[in-house]
XYZ file of C-alpha atoms in Angstrom:
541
model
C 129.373 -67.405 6.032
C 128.458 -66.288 2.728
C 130.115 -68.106 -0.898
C 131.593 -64.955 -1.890
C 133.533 -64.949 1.898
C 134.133 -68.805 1.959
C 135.494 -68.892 -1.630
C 137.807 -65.580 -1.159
C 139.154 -67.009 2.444
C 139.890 -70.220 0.219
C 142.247 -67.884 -3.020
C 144.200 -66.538 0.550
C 144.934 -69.730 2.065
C 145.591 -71.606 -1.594
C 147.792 -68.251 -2.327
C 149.776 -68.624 0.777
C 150.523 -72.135 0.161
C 151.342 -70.877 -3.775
C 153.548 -68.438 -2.488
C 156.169 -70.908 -0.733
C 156.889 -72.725 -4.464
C 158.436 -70.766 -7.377
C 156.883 -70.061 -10.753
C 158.778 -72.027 -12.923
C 158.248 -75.088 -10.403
C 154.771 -75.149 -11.455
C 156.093 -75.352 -15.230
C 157.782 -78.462 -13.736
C 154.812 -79.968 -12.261
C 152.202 -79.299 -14.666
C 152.729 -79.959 -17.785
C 148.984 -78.572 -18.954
C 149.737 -75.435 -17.393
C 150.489 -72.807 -20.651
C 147.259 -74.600 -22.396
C 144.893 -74.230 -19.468
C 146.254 -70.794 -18.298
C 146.233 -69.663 -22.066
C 143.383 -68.134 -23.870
C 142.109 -67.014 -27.722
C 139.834 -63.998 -27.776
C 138.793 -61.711 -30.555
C 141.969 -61.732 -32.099
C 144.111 -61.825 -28.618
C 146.481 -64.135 -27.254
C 146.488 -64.238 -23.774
C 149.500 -66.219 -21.597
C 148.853 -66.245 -17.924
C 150.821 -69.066 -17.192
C 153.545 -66.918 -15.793
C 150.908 -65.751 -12.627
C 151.873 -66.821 -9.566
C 148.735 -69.538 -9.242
C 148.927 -73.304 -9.316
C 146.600 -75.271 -10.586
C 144.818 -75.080 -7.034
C 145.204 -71.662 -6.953
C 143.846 -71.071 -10.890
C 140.794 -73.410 -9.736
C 140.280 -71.149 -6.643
C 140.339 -68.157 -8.463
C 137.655 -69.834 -10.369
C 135.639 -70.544 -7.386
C 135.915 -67.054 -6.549
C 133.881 -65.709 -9.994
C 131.395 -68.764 -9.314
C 130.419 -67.450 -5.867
C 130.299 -63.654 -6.742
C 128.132 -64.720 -9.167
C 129.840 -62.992 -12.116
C 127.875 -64.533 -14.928
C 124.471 -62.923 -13.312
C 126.031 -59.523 -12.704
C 127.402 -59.905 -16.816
C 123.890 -60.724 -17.416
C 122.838 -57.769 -15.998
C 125.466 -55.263 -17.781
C 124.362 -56.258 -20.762
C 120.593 -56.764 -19.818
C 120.308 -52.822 -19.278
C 119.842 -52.995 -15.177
C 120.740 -50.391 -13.139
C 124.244 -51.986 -12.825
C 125.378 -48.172 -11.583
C 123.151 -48.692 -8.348
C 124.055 -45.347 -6.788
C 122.978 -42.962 -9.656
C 120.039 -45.175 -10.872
C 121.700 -45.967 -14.012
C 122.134 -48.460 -16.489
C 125.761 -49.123 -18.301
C 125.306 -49.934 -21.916
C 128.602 -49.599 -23.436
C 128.017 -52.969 -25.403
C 125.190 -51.265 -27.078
C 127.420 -48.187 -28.744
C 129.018 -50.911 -30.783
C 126.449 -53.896 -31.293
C 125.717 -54.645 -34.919
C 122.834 -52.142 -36.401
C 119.843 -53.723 -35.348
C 120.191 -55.517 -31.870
C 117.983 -54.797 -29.121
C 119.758 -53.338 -26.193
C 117.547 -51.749 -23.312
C 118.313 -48.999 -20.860
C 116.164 -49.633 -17.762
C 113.382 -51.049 -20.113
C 113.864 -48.411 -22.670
C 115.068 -49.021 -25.962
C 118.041 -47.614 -26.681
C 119.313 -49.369 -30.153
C 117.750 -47.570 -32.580
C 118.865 -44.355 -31.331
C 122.364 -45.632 -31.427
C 121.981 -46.797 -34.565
C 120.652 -43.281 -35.718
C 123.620 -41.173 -34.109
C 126.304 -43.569 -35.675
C 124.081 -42.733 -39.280
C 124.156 -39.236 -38.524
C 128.289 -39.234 -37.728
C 128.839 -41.799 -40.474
C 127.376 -39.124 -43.118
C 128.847 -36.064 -41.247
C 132.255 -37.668 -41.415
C 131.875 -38.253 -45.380
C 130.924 -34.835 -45.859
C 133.871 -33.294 -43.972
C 136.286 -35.457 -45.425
C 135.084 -35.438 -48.976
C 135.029 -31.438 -48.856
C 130.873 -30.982 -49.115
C 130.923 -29.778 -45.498
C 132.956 -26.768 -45.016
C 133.977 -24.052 -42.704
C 132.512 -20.483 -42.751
C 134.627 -19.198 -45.590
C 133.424 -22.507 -48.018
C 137.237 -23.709 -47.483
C 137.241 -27.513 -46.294
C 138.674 -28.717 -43.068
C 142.248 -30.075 -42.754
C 142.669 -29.643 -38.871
C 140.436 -30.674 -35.777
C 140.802 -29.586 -32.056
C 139.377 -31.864 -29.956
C 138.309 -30.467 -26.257
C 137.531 -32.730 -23.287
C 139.534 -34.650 -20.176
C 139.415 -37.787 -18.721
C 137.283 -40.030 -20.472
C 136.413 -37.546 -23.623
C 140.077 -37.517 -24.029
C 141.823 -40.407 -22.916
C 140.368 -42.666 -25.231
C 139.618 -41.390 -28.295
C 143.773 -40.077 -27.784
C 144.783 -43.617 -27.702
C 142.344 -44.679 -30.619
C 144.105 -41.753 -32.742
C 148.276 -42.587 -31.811
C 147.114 -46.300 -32.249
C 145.519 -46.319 -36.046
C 146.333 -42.854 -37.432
C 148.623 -42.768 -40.545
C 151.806 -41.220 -40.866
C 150.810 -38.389 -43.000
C 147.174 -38.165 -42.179
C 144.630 -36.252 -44.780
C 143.139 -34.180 -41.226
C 145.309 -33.245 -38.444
C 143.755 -34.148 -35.255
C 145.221 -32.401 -32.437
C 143.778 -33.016 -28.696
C 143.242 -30.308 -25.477
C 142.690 -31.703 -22.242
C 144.590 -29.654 -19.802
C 143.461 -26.270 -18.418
C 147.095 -25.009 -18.485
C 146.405 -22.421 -21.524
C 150.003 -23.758 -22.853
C 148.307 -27.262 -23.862
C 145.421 -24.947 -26.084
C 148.558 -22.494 -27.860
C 150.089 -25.459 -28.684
C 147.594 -27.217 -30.407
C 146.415 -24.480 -32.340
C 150.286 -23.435 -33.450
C 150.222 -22.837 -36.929
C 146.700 -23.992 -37.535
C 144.201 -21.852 -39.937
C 141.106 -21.034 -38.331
C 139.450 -20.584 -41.559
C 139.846 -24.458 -42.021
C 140.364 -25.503 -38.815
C 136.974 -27.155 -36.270
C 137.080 -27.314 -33.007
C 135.049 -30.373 -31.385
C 134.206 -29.929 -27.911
C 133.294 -33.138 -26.036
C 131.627 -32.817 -22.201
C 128.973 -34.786 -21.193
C 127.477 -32.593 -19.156
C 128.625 -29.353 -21.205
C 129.745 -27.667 -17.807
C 132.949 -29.550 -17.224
C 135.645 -26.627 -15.789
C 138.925 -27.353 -17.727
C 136.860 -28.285 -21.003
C 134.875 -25.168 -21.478
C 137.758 -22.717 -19.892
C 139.409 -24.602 -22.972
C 136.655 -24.249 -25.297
C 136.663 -20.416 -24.905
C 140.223 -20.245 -25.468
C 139.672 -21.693 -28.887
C 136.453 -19.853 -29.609
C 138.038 -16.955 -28.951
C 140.816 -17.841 -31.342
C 138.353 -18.219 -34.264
C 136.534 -15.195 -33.325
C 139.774 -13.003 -34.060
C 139.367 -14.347 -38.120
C 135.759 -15.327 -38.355
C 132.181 -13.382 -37.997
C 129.686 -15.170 -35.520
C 127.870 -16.288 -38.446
C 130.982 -18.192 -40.103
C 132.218 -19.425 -36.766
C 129.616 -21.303 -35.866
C 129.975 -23.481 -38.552
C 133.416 -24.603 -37.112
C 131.938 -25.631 -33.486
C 130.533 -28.972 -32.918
C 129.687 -30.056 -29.092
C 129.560 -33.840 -28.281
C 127.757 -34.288 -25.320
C 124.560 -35.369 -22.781
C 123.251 -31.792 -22.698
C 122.706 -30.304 -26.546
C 120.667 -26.975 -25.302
C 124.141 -26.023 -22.830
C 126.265 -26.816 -26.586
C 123.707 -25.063 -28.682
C 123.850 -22.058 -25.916
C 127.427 -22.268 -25.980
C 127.339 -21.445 -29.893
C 127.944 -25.087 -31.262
C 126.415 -25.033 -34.608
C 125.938 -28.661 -34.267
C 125.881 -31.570 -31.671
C 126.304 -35.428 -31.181
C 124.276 -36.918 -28.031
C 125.113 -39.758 -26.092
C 122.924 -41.019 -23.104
C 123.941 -40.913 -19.527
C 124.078 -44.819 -19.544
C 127.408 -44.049 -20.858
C 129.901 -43.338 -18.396
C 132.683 -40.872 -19.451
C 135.504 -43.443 -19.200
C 133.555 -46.326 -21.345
C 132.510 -43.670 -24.251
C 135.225 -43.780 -26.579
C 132.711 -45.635 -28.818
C 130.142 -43.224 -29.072
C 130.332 -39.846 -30.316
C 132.742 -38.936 -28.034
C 135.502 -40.182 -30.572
C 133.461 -38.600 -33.395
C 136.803 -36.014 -34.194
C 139.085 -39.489 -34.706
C 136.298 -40.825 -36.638
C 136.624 -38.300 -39.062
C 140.277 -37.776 -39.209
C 140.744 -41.513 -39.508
C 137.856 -42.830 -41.706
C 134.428 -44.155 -41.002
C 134.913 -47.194 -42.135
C 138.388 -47.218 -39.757
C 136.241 -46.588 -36.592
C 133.667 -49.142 -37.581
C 136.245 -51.546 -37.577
C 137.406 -50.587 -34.221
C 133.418 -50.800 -33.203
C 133.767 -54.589 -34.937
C 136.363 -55.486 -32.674
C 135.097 -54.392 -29.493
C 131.845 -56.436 -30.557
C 133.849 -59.640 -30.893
C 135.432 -59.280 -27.397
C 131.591 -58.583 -26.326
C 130.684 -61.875 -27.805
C 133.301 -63.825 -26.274
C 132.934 -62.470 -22.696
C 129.351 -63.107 -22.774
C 129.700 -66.377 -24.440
C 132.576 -68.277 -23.499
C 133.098 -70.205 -19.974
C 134.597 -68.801 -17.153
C 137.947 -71.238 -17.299
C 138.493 -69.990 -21.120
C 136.751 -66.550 -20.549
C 139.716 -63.722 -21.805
C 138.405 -60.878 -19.484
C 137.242 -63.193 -16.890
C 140.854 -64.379 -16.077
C 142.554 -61.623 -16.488
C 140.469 -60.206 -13.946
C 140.857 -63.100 -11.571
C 144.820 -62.752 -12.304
C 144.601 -59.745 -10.672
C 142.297 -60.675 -7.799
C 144.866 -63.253 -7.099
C 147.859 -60.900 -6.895
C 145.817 -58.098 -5.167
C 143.362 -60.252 -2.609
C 145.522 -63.623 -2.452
C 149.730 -62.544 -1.840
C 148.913 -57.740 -1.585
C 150.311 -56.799 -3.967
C 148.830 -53.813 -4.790
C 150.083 -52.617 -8.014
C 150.856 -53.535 -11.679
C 152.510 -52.209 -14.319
C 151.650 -52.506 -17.825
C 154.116 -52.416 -20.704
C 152.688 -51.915 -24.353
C 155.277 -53.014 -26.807
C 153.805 -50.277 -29.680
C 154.337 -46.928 -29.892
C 150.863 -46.810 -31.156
C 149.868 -48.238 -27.832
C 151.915 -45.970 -25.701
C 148.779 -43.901 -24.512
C 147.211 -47.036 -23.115
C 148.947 -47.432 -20.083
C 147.237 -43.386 -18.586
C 144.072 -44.655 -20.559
C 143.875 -47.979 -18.066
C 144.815 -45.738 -15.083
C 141.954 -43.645 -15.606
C 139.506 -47.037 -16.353
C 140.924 -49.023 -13.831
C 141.675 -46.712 -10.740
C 138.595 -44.353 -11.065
C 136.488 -47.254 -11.411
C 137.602 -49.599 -8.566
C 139.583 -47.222 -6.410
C 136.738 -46.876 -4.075
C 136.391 -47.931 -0.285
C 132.629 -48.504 0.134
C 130.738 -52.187 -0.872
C 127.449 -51.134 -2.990
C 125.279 -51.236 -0.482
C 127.756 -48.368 1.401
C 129.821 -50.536 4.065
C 133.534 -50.453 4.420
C 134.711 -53.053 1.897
C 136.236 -56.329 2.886
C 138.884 -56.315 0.264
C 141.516 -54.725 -0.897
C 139.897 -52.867 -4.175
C 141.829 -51.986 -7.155
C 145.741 -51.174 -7.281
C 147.839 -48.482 -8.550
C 148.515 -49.008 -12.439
C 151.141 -47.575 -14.082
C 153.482 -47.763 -17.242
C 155.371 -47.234 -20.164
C 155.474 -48.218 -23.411
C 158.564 -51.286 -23.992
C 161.223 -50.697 -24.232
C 161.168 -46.802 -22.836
C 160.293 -48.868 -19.465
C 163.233 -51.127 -19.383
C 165.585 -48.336 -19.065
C 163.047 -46.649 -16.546
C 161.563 -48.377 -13.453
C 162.247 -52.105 -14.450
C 165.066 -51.887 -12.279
C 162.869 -51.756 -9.411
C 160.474 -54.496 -10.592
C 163.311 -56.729 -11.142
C 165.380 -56.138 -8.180
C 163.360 -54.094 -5.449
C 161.613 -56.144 -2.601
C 158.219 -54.963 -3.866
C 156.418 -57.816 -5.948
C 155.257 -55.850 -8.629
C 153.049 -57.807 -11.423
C 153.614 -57.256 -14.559
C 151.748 -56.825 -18.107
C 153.306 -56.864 -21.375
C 151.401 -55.903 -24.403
C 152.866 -57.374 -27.640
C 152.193 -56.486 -31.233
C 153.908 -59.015 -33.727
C 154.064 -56.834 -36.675
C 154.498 -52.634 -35.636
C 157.005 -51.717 -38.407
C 156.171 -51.104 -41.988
C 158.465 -54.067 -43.319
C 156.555 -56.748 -45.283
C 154.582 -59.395 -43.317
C 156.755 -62.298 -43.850
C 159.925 -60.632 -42.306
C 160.481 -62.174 -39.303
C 163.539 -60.276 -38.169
C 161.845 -56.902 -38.793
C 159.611 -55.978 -35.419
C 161.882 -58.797 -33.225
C 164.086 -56.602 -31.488
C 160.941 -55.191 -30.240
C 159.155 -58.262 -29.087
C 162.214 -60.189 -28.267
C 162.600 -57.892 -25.590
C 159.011 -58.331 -24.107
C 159.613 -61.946 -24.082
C 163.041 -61.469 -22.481
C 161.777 -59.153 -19.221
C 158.746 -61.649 -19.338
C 161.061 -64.791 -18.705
C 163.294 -62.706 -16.748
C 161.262 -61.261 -14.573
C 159.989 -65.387 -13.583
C 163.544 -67.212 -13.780
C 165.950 -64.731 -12.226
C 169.665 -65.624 -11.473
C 170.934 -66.311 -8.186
C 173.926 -65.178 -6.287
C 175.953 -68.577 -7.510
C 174.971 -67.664 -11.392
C 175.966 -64.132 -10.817
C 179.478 -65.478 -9.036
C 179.267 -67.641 -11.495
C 179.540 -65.399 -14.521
C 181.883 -62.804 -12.918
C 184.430 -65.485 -12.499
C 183.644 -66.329 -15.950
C 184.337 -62.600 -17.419
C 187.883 -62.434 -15.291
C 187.104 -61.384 -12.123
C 188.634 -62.726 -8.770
C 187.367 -64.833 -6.586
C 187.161 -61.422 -3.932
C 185.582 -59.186 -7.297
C 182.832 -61.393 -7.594
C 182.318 -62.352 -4.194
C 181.827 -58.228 -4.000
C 179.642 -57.506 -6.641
C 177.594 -61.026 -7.037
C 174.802 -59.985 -4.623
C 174.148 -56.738 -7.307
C 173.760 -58.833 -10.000
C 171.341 -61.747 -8.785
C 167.233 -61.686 -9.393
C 165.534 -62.849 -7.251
C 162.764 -63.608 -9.873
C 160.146 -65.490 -9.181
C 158.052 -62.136 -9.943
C 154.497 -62.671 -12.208
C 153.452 -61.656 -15.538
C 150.937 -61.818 -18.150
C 151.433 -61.572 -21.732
C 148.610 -60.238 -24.644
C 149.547 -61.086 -27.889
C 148.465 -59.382 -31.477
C 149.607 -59.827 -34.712
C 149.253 -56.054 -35.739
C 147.624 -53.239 -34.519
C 144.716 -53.289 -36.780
C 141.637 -51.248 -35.876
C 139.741 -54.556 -34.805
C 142.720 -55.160 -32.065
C 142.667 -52.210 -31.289
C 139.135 -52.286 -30.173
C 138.955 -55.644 -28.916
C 142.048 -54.945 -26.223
C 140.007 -51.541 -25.406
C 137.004 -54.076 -24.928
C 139.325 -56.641 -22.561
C 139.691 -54.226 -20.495
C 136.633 -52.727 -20.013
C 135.183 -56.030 -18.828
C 138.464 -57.005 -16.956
C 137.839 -53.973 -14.373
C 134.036 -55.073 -14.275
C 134.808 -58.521 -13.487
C 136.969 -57.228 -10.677
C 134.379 -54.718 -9.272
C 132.023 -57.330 -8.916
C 134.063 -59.794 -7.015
C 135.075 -56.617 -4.721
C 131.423 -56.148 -4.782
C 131.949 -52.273 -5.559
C 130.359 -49.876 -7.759
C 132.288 -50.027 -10.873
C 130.353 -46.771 -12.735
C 130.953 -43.569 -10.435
C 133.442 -41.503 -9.570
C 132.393 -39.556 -6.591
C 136.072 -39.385 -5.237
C 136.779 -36.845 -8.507
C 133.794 -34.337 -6.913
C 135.695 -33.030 -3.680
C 138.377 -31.087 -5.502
C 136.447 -29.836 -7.897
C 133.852 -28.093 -5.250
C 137.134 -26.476 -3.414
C 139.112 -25.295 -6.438
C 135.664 -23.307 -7.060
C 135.841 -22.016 -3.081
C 139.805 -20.801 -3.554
C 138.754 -19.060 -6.938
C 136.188 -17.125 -5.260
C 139.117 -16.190 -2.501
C 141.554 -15.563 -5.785
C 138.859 -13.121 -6.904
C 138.385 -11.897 -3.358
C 142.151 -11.316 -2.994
C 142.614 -13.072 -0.217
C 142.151 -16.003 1.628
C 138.869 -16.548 3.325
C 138.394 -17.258 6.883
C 139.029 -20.692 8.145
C 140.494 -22.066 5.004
C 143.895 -24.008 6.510
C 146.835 -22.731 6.909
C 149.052 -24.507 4.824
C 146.235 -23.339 1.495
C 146.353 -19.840 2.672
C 150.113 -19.508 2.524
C 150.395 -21.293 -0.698
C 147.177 -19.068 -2.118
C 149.231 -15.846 -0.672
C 152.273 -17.173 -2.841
C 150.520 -17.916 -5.816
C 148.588 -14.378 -5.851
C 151.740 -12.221 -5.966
């Protein structure tokens, strides 16, 4: 028996036994528990001492990052090995936002100094935009940016942009991702083209929705600007500058393919929120990523941030199946980040196969969903609260969201006071006595409350984790971003999956190619299935 098998058949058993005795009995028993289950990290707070674990089951979860060896596998993330084992390919994330100078290495190559010459190159582009030098094709300066891409050249640098941009922002930055030509017409309503660019970010510069997109927008520009002017309002952000340059971007941003779509937001791929925001803004998000980078790499396992958040999950997913979670940010800045961790999380460990290409042995990573607090409350909470479905819970909690002064304590509570309130909810419940309890209380008869007491208990008992901030600066910002990145790592390699592809996305895409070719044919082609023929025959009328 392997130590990865021994120590994972050890989190079940301790789980089971966890699973008879109620949250808040463990606050009874262990006094220790919000210190040791508690953690400081690049500017985060994080509680975890609402998880279902005991101490036993917190030390076996422990045991389980020991035995999968998750401080080698870290060591060789950030080393530059081909952590990416099917496609050959290092993951070097860390490096897009290491301090200028470090020493990162792809496989052996160097890689810093040419990530140190691309954030130059988009430092001094983004001055020149924003201070006017660099200007359309008409010499009128920029005061709008479309930026083009999906998934991971969207999701993030979307979130960076509703997190940190200002109310009344000096550029307006408006994002395409969907191939629905209604998303395009909307973002260019009542733009200029004569001072509006267009950013188009693909990393392989062939991605369908992004260049069907892309055209859309060219051709929009086209219908005020000569080819010569119009070039001067296309940039391409991608792995492939000849396919942008062919494409008729007057200029591009690289990135390498060690950087996998959905871990690029700190590259050039979030060059258009750069320059809407500020260069020194996005270096600040870079800074805070870096500290979260130190502290994974750095601290120990027990007081390791992304480490036991992982681990919290393991617990819930491998130890008691419950196989999803729900996050909750408590920001309106943050309300993108619950789709952005869907994408991170789901497309990175939503896969069936170990590395080495055997059925896995686990359950891999669960369905992740959300809404920002308190949208959610008056949404599905009354499910997590009340349905028979154990669903874990994250809530995401900025101290200070409004513009009131600093020192006013009353003026972002309602906000967090409810966080706290599902939080302690969710783990205390009320029983059916409490509910009968309270009815009897408010005036209602002993038959009254004896009918409606059973629709008013919790059953509670139902696990959480809270992240604290004290304002969504660009450096939180960054460092939560950074959390998570390593969070869904962690968990890949104690699932002992591939963590960096994403060949469940490539299946679709090869038959939505097949049934255009029938759309252009007219008809359905011979042996497609019936149930796609009659729906093609439908949508062709």
């Amino acid at each position: 028996m392997t130590a990865r098998k021994q120590a994972l058949d050890l989190l079940r058993a301790v789980a089971r036994k966890d699973a008879g005795a109620r949250i808040v009995h463990h606050f009874a028993t262990d006094p220790g528990r919000v210190d040791r289950m508690s953690v400081d990290a690049a500017g985060l707070y994080l509680d975890l001492s609402k998880q279902s674990w005991s101490a036993e089951g917190f030390e076996a979860a422990l045991d389980v990052a020991r035995a999968c060896d998750v401080e080698g596998r870290r060591a060789a993330l950030f080393g530059g090995e081909a952590v990416n084992n099917t496609e050959g390919r290092a993951v070097l994330h860390p490096a897009l936002r290491a301090a200028a100078g470090a020493d990162f290495h792809a496989l052996g190559e160097p890689v810093s100094k040419e990530v140190d010459e691309t954030r130059k190159a988009m430092a001094a582009w983004t001055a020149d935009i924003r201070s006017g030098a660099d200007t359309g094709g008409t010499k009128q300066p920029f005061t709008a940016i479309v930026h083009i891409g999906i998934g991971g050249s969207d999701l993030g640098p979307r979130l960076l942009w509703d997190a940190l941009r200002p109310l009344e922002p000096a550029i307006d930055l408006r994002f395409v991702a969907n191939i629905d030509p209604r998303d395009m017409a909307e973002a260019l309503a009542g733009l200029d083209p004569e001072t509006t660019l267009i950013v188009v970010v693909s990393k392989t510069f062939t991605t369908q929705e992004t260049l069907a997109n892309a055209d859309l927008a060219k051709a929009w520009l086209a219908e005020s600007l000569s080819p010569r002017r119009m070039v001067r309002h296309l940039v391409g952000v991608t792995a492939a500058p000849e396919k942008a340059k062919d494409w008729g971007c007057g200029r591009t941003f690289g990135f390498r393919d060690w950087v996998g779509g959905r871990y690029s937001l700190w590259s050039a791929v979030s060059l258009s929120v750069a320059v809407a925001l500020g260069w020194d803004v996005f270096e600040r998000v870079l800074a805070g990523a870096r500290a979260m980078d130190e502290h994974f790499t750095h601290a120990d396992l027990e007081k390791n941030a992304p480490v036991l958040l992982a681990l919290a999950q393991i617990f819930n997913v491998e130890g008691l199946g419950r196989n999803a979670r729900t996050v909750a940010p408590y920001a309106h800045g943050l309300r993108r980040l619950p789709a952005f961790l869907q994408q991170l999380e789901m497309e990175s460990n939503g896969k069936r196969v170990k590395r080495d290409g055997t059925p896995v042995d686990t359950a891999t990573g669960p369905i992740v969903f959300g809404e920002p607090g308190t949208n959610g409350q008056h949404a599905f909470f009354q499910q997590i609260h009340q349905g028979p479905t154990v669903v874990p819970a994250e809530f995401v909690v900025v101290a200070h969201t409004s513009t009131a002064a600093s020192d006013d304590r009353e003026g972002d509570a309602p906000l967090w006071s409810n966080a706290l309130a599902q939080a302690q909810a969710l783990m205390v419940g009320k029983t059916e006595a409490q509910a009968r309890a309270e009815l009897i209380a408010a005036g209602a008869d002993e038959a009254e409350a004896d009918r409606l007491a059973p629709h008013k208990t919790f059953p509670g008992d139902r696990p959480s984790t809270t992240i604290l901030t004290d304002a969504l600066t660009p450096e939180a910002v960054g460092a939560l971003l950074a959390l998570y990145e390593h969070k869904t790592f962690v968990e890949g390699v104690i699932w002992d999956i591939n963590s960096f592809d994403q060949w469940g996305v490539e299946l679709g895409k090869v038959l939505a190619k097949a049934i255009l070719k029938d759309v252009a044919a007219g008809e359905p082609s011979p042996g497609l299935d019936p149930s796609t023929a009659e729906l093609m025959k439908r949508l062709m009328v």
